[in-house]
mmCIF file of the C-alpha atoms, coordinates in Angstrom:
data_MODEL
# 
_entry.id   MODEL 
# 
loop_
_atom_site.group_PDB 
_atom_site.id 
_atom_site.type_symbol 
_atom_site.label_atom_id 
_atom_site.label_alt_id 
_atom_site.label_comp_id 
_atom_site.label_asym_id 
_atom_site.label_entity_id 
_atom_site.label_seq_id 
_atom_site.pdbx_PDB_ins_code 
_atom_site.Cartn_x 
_atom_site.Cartn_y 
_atom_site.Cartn_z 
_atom_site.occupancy 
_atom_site.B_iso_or_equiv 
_atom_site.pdbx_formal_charge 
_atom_site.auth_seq_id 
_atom_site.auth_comp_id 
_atom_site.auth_asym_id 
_atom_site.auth_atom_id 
_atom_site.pdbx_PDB_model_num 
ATOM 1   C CA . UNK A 1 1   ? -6.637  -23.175 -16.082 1.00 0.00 ? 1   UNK A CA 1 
ATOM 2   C CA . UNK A 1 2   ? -10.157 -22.372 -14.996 1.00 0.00 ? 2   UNK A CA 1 
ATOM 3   C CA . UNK A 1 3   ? -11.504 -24.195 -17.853 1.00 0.00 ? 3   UNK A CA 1 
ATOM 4   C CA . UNK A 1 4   ? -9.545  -27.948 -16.866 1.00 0.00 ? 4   UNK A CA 1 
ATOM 5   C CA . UNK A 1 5   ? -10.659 -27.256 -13.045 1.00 0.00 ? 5   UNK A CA 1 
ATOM 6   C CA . UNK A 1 6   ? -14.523 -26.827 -14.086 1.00 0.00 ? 6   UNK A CA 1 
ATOM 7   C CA . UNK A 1 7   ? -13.950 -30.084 -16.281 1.00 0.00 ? 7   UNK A CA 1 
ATOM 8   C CA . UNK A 1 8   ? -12.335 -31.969 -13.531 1.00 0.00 ? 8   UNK A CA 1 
ATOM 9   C CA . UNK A 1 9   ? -14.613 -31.560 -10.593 1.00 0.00 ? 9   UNK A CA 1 
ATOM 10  C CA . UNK A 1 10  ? -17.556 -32.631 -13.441 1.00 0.00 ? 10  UNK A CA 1 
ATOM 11  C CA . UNK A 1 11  ? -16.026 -35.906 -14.223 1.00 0.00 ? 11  UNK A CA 1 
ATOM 12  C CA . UNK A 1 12  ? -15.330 -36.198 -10.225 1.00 0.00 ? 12  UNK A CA 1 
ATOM 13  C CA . UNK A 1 13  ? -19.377 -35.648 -9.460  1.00 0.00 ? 13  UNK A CA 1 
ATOM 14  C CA . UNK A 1 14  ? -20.343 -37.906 -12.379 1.00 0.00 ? 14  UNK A CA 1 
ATOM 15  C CA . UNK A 1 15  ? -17.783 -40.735 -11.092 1.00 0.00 ? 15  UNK A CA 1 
ATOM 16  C CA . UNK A 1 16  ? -18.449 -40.731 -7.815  1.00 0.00 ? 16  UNK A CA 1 
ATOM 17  C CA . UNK A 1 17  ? -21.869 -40.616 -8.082  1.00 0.00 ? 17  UNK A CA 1 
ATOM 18  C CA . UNK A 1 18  ? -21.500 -43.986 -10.587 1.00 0.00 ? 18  UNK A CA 1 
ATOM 19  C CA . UNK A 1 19  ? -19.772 -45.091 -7.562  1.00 0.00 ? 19  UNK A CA 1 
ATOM 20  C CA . UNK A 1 20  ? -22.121 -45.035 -5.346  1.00 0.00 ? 20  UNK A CA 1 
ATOM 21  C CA . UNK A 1 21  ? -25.051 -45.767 -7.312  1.00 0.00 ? 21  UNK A CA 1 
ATOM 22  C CA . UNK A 1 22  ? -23.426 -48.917 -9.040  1.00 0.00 ? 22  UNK A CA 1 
ATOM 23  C CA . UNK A 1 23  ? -21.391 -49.933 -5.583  1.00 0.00 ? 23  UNK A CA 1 
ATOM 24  C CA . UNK A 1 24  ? -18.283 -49.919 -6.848  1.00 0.00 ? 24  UNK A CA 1 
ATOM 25  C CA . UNK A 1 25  ? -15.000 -49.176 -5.047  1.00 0.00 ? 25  UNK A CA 1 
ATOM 26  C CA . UNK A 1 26  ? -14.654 -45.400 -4.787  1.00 0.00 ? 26  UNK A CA 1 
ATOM 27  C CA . UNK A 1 27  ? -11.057 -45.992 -4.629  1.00 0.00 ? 27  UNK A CA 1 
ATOM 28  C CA . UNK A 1 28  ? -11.387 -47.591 -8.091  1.00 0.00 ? 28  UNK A CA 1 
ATOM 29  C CA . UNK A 1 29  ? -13.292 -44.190 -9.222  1.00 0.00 ? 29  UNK A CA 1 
ATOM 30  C CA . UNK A 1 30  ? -10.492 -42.055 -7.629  1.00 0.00 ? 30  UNK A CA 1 
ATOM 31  C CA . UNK A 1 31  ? -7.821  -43.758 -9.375  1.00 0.00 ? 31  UNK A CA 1 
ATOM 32  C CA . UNK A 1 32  ? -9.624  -42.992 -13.436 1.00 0.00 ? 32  UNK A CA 1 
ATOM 33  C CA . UNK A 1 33  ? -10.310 -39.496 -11.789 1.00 0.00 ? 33  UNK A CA 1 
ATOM 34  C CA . UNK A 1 34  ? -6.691  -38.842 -11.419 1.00 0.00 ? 34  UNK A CA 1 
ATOM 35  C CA . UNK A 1 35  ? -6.491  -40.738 -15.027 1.00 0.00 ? 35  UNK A CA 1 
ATOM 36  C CA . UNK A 1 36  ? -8.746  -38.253 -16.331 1.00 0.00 ? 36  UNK A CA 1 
ATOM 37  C CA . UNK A 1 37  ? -6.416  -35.562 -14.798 1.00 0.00 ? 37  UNK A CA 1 
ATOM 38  C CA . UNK A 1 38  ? -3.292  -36.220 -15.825 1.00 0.00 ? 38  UNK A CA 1 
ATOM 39  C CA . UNK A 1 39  ? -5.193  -36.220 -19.399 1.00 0.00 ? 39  UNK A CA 1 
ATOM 40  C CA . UNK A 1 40  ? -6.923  -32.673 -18.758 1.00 0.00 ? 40  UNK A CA 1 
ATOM 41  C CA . UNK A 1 41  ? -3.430  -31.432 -17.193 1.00 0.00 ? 41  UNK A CA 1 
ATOM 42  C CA . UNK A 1 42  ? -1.601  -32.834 -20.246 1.00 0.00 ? 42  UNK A CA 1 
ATOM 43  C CA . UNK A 1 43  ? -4.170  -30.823 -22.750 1.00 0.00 ? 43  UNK A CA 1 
ATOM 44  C CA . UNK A 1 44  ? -4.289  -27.717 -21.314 1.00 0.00 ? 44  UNK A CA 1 
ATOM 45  C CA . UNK A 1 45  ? -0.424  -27.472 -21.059 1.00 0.00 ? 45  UNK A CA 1 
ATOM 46  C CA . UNK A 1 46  ? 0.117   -28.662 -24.695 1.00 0.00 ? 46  UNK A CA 1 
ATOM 47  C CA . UNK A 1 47  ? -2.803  -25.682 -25.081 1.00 0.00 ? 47  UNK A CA 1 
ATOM 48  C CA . UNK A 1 48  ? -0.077  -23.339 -23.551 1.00 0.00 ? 48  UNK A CA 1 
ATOM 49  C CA . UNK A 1 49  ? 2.847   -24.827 -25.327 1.00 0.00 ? 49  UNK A CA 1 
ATOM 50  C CA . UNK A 1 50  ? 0.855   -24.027 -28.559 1.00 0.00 ? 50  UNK A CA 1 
ATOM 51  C CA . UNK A 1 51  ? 0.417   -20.561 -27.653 1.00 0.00 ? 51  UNK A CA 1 
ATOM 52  C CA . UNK A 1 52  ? 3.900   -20.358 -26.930 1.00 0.00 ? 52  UNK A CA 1 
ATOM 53  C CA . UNK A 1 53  ? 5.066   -22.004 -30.329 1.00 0.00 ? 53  UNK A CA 1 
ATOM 54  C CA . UNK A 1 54  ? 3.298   -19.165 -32.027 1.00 0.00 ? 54  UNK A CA 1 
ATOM 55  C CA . UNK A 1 55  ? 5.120   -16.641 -30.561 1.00 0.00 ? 55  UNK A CA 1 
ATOM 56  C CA . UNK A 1 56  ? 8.455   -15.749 -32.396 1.00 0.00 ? 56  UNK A CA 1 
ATOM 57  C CA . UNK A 1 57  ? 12.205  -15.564 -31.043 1.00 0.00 ? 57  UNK A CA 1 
ATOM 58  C CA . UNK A 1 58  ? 11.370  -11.723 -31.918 1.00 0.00 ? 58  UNK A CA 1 
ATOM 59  C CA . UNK A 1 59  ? 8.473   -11.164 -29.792 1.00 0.00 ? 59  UNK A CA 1 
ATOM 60  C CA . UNK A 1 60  ? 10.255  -12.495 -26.507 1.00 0.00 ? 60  UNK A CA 1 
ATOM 61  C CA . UNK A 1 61  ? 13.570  -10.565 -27.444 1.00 0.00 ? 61  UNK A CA 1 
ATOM 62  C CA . UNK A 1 62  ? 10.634  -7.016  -27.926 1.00 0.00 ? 62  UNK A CA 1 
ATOM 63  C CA . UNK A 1 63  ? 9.278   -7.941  -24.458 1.00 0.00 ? 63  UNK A CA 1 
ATOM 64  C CA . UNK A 1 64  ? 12.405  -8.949  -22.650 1.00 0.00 ? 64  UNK A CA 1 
ATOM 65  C CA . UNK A 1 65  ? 14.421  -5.172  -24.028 1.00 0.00 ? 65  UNK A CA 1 
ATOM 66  C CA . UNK A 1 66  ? 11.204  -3.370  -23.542 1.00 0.00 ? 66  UNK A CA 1 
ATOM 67  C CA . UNK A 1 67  ? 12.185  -1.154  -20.791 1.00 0.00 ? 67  UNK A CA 1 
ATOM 68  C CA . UNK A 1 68  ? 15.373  -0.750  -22.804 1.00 0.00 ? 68  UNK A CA 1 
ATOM 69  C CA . UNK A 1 69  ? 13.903  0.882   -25.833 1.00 0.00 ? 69  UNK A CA 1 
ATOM 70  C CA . UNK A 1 70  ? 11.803  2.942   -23.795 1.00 0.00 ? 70  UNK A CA 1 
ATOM 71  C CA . UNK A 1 71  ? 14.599  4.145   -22.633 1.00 0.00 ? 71  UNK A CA 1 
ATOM 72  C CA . UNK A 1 72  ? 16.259  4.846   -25.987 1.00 0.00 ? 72  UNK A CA 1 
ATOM 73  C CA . UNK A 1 73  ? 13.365  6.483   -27.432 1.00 0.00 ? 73  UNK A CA 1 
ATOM 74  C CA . UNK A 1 74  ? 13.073  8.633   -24.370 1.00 0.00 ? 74  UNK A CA 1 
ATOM 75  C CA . UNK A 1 75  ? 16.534  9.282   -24.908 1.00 0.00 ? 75  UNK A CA 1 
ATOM 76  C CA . UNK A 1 76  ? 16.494  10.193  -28.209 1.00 0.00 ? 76  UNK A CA 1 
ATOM 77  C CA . UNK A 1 77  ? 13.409  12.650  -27.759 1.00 0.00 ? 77  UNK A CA 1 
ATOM 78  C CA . UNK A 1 78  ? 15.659  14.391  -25.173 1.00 0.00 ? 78  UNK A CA 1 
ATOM 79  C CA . UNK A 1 79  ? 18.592  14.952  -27.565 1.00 0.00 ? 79  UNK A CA 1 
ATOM 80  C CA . UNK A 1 80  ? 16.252  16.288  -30.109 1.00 0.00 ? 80  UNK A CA 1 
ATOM 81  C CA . UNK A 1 81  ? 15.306  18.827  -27.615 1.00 0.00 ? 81  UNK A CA 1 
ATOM 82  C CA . UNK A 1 82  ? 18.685  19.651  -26.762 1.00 0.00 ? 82  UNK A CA 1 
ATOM 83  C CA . UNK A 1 83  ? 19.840  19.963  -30.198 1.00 0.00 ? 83  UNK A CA 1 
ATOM 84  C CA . UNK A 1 84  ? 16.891  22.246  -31.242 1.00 0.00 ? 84  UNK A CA 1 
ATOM 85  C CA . UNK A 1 85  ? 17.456  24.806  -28.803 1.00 0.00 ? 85  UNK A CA 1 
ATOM 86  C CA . UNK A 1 86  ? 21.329  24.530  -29.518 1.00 0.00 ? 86  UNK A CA 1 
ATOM 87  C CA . UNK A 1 87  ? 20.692  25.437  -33.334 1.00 0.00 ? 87  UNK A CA 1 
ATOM 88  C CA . UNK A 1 88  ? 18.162  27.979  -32.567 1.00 0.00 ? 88  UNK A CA 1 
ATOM 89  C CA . UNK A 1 89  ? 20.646  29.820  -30.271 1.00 0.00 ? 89  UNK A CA 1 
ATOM 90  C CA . UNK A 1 90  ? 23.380  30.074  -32.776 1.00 0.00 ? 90  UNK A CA 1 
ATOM 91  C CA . UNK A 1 91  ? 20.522  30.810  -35.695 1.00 0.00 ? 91  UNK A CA 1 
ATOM 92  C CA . UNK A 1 92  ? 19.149  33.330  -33.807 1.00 0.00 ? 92  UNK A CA 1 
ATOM 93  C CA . UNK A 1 93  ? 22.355  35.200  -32.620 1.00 0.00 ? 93  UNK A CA 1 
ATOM 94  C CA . UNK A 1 94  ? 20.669  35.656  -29.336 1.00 0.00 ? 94  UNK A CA 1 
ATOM 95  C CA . UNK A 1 95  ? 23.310  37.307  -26.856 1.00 0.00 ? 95  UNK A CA 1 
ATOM 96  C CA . UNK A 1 96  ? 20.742  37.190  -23.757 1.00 0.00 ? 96  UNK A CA 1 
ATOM 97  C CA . UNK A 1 97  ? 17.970  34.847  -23.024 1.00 0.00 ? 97  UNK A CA 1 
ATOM 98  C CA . UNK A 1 98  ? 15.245  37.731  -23.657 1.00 0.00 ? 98  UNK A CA 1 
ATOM 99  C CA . UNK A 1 99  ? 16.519  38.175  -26.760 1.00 0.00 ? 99  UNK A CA 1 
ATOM 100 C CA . UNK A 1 100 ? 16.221  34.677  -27.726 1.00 0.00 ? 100 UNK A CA 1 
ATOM 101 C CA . UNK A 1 101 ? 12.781  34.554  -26.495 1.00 0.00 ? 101 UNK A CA 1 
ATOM 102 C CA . UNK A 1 102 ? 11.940  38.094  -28.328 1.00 0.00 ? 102 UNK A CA 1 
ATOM 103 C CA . UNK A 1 103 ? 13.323  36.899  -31.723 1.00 0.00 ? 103 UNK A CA 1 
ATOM 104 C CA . UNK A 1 104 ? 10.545  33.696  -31.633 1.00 0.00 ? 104 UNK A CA 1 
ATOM 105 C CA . UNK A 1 105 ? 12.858  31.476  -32.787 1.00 0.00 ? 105 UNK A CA 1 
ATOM 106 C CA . UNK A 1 106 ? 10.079  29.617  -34.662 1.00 0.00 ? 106 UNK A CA 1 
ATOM 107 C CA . UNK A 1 107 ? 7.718   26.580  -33.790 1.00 0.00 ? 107 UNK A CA 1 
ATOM 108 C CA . UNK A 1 108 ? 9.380   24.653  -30.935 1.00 0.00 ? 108 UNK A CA 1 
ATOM 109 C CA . UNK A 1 109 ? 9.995   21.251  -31.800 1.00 0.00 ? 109 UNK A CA 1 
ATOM 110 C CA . UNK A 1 110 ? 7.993   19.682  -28.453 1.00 0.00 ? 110 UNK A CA 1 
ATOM 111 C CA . UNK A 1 111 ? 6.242   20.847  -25.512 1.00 0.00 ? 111 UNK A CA 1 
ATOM 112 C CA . UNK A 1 112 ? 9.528   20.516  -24.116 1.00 0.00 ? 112 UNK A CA 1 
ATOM 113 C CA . UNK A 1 113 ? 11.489  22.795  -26.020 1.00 0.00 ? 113 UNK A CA 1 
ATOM 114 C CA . UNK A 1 114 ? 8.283   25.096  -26.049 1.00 0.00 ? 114 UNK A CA 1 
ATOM 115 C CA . UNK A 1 115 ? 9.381   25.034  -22.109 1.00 0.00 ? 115 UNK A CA 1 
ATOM 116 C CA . UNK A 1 116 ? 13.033  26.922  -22.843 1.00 0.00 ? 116 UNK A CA 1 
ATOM 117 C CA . UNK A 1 117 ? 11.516  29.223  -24.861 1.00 0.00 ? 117 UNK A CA 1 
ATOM 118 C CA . UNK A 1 118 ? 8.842   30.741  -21.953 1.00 0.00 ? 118 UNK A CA 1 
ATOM 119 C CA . UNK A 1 119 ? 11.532  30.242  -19.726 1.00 0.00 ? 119 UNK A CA 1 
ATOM 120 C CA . UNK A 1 120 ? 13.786  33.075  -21.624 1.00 0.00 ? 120 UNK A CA 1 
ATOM 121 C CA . UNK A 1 121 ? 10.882  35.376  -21.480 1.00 0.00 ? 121 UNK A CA 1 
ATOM 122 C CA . UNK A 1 122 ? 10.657  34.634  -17.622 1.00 0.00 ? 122 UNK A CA 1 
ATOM 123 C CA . UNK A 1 123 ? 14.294  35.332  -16.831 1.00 0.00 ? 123 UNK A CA 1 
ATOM 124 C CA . UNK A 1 124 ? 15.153  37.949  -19.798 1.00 0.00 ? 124 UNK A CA 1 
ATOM 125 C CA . UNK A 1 125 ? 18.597  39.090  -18.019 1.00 0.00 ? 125 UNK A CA 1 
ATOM 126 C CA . UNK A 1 126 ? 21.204  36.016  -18.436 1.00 0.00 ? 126 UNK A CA 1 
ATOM 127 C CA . UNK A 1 127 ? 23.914  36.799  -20.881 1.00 0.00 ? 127 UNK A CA 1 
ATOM 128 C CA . UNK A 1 128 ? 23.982  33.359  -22.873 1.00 0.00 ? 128 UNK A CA 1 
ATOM 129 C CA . UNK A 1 129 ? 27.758  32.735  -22.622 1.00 0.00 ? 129 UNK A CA 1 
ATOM 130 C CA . UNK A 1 130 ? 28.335  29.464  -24.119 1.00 0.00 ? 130 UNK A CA 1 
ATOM 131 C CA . UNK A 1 131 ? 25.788  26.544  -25.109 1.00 0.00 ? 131 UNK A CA 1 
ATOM 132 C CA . UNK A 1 132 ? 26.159  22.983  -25.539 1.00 0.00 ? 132 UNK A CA 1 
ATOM 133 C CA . UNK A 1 133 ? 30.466  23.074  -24.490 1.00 0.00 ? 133 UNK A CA 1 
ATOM 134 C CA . UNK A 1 134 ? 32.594  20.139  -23.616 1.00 0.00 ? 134 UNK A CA 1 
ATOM 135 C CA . UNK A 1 135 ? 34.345  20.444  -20.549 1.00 0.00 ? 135 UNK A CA 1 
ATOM 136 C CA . UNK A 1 136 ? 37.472  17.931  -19.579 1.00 0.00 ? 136 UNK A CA 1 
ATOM 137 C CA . UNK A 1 137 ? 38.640  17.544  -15.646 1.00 0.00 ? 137 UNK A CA 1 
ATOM 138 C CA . UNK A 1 138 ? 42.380  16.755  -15.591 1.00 0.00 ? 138 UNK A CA 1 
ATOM 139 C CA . UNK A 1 139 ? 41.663  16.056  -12.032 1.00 0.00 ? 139 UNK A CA 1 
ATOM 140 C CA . UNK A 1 140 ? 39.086  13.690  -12.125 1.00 0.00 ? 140 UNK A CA 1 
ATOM 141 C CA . UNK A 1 141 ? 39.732  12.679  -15.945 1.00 0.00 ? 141 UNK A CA 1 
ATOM 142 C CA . UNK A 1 142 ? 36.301  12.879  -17.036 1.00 0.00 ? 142 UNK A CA 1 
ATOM 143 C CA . UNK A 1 143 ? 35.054  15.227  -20.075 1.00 0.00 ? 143 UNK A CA 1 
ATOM 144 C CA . UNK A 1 144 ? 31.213  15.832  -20.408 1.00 0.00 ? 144 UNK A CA 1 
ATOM 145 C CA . UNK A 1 145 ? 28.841  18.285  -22.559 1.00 0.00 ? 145 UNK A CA 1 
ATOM 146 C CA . UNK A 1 146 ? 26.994  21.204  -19.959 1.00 0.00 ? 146 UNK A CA 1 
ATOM 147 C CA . UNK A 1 147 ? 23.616  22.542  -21.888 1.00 0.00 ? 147 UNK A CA 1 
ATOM 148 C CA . UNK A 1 148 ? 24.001  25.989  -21.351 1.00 0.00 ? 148 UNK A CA 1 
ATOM 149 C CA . UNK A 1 149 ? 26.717  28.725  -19.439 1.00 0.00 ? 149 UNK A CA 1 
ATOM 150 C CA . UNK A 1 150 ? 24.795  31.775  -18.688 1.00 0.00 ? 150 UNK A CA 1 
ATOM 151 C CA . UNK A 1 151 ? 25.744  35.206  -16.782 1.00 0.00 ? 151 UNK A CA 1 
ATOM 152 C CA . UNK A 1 152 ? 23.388  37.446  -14.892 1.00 0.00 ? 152 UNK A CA 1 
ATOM 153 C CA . UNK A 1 153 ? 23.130  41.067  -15.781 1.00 0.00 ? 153 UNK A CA 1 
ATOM 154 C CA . UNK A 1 154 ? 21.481  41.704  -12.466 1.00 0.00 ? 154 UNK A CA 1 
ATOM 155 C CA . UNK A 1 155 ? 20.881  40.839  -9.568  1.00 0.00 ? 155 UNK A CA 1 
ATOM 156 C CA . UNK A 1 156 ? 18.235  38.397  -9.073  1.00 0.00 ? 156 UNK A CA 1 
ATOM 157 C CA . UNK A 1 157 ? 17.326  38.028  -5.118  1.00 0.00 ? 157 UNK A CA 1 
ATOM 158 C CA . UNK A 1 158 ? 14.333  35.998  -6.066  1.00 0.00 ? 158 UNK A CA 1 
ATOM 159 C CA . UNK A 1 159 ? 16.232  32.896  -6.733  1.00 0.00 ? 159 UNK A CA 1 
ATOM 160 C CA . UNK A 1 160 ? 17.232  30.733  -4.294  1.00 0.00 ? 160 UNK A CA 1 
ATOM 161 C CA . UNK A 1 161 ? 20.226  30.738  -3.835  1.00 0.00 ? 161 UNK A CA 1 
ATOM 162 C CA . UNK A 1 162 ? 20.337  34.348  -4.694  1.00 0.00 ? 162 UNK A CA 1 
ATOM 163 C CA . UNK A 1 163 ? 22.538  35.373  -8.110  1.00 0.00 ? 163 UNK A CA 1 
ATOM 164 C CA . UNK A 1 164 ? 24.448  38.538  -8.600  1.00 0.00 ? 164 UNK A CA 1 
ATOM 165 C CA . UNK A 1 165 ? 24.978  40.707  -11.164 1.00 0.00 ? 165 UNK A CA 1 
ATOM 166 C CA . UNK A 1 166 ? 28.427  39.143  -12.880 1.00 0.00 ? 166 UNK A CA 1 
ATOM 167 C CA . UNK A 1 167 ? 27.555  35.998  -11.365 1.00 0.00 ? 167 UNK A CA 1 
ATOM 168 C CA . UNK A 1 168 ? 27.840  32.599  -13.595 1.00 0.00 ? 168 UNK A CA 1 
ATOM 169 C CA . UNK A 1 169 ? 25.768  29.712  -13.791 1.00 0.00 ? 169 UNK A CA 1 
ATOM 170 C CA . UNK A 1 170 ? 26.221  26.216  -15.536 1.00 0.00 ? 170 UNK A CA 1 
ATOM 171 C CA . UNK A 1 171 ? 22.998  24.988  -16.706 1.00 0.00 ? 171 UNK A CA 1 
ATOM 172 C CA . UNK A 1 172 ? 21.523  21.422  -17.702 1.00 0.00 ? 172 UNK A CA 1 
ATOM 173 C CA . UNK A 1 173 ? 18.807  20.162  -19.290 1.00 0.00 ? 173 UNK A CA 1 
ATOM 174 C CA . UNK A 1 174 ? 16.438  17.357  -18.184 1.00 0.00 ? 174 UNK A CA 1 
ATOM 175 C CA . UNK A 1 175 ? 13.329  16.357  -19.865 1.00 0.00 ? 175 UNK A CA 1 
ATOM 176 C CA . UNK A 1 176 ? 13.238  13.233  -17.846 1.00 0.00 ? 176 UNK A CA 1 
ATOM 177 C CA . UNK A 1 177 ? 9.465   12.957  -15.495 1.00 0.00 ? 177 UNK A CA 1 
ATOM 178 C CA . UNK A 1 178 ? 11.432  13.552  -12.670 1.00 0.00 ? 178 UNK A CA 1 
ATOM 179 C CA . UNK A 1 179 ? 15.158  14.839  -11.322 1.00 0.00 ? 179 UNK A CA 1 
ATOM 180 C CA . UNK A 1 180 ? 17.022  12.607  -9.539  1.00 0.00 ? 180 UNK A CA 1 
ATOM 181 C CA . UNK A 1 181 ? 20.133  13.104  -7.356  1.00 0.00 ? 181 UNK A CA 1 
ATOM 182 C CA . UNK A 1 182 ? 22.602  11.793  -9.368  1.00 0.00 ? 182 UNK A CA 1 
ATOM 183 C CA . UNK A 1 183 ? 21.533  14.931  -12.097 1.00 0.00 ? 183 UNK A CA 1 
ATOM 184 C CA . UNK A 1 184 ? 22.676  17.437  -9.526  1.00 0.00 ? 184 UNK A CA 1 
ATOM 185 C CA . UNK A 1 185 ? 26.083  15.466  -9.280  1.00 0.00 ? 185 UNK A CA 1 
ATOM 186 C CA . UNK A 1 186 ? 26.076  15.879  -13.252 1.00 0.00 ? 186 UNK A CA 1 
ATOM 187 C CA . UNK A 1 187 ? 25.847  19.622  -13.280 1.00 0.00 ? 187 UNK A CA 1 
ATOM 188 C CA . UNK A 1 188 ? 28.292  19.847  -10.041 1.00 0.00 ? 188 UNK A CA 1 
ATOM 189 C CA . UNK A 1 189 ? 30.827  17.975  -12.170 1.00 0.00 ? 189 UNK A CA 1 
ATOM 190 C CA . UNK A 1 190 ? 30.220  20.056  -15.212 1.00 0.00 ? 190 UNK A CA 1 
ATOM 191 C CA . UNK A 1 191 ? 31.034  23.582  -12.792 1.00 0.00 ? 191 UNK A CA 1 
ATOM 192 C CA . UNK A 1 192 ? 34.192  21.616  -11.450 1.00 0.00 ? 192 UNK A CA 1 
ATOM 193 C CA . UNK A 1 193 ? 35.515  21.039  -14.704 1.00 0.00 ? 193 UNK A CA 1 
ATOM 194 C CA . UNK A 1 194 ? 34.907  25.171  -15.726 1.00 0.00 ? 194 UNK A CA 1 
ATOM 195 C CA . UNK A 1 195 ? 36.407  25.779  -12.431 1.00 0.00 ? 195 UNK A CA 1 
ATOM 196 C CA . UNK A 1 196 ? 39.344  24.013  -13.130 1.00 0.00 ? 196 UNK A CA 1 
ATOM 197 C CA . UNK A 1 197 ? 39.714  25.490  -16.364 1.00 0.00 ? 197 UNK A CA 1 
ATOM 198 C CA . UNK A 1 198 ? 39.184  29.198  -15.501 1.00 0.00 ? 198 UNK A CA 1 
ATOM 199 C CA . UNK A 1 199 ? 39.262  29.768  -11.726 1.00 0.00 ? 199 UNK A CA 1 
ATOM 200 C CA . UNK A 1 200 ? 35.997  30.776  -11.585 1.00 0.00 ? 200 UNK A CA 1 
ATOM 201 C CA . UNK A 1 201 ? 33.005  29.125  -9.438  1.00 0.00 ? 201 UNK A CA 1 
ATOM 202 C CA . UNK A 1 202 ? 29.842  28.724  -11.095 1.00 0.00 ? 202 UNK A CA 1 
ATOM 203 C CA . UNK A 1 203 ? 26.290  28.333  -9.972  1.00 0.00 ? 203 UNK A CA 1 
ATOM 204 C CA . UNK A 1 204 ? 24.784  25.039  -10.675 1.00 0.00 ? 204 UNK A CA 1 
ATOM 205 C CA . UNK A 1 205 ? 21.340  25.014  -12.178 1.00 0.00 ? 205 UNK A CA 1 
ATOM 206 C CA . UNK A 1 206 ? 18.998  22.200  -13.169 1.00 0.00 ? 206 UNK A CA 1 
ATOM 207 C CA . UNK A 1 207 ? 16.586  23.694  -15.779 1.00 0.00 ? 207 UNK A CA 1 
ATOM 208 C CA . UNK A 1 208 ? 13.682  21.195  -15.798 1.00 0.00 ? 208 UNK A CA 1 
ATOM 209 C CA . UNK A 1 209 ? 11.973  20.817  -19.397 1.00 0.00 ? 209 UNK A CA 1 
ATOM 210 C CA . UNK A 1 210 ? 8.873   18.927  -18.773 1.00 0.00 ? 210 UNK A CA 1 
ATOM 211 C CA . UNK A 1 211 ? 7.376   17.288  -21.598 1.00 0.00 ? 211 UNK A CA 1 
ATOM 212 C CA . UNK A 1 212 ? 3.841   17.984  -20.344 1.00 0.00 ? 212 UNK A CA 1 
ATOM 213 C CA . UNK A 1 213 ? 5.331   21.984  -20.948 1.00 0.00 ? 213 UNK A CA 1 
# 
């Protein structure tokens, strides 16, 4: 576009200069300068249009669903995560989360994963319960799949809110950048449904995998 506007105001020096010099009409000039850009508007958009005809069907369909395969792939890195650290619980027989970590459970699949592990050796004294359950809410008629069900054998005063010895807590997973609201509804939902099925009252925890580790 920069390119027809250089090439316009040239031919509008050169013809109004011929113009004056010669004594012509400059209304006369004016009129083939807007001929001349009509013809410099008319090649640079059949420029563009050219450009455009070499791009396929394919490549506007990639850039339009961009965002959508991000997504996906995002998503898909995420299950992989989940479904590591689901096999290498049951693999490993771990019954608490410092035995998982003690038993190195081999090479972590991402940084992510990497992140559960270091976390078990942090907080040694949960009883792994159950991992990777579907729950189902007669009340709300919703079913869903919570990450982790984990039960203090001590007390732990240093978490916030504090947790018991005895005391259960329903865990998720995100490896997402960031946790959003609407993940703390997830995990609420997931304790309803247990609490529905068993009378008991879970703690709600949001266990934050980070891909950076």
């Amino acid at each position: 576009a920069n390119g027809v506007v250089a090439d316009l105001l040239e031919k509008a020096g050169i013809l109004l200069t011929e113009a004056g010099r010669e004594g012509e009409s400059v209304t006369k000039r004016v009129n083939l300068l807007m001929l001349e850009f009509e013809k410099l508007e008319a090649k640079y958009q059949n420029d563009v249009n050219s450009r455009l005809a070499m791009l396929s069907v394919q490549d506007f369909d990639k850039a339009r669903n961009w965002h959508r395969r991000y997504k996906e792939e995002k998503g898909d890195e995420g299950r992989a995560t989940h479904e590591w650290i689901d096999r290498k619980i049951h693999e490993s027989g771990a019954r608490t989360t410092g035995e998982f970590f003690a038993l190195q459970p081999g090479v972590p699949i991402d940084k992510a994963a990497l992140s559960f592990v270091l976390w078990c050796g942090q907080f040694p004294n949960f009883k792994i319960v159950a991992s990777e359950r579907i729950v189902f809410s007669a009340g709300l008629f919703f079913a869903g799949t919570f990450d982790l069900r984990l039960q203090a054998l001590c007390d732990m005063g240093q978490l916030l809110p504090p947790i018991m010895k005895g005391d259960l807590v329903t865990v998720d997973f995100k490896t997402t950048a960031s946790i959003y609201p609407e993940m703390r509804l997830q995990v609420s939902a997931y304790a309803g449904a247990i609490y529905e099925e068993t009378g008991i009252a879970d703690h709600r925890a949001l266990l934050h995998l980070h891909k950076s580790g």
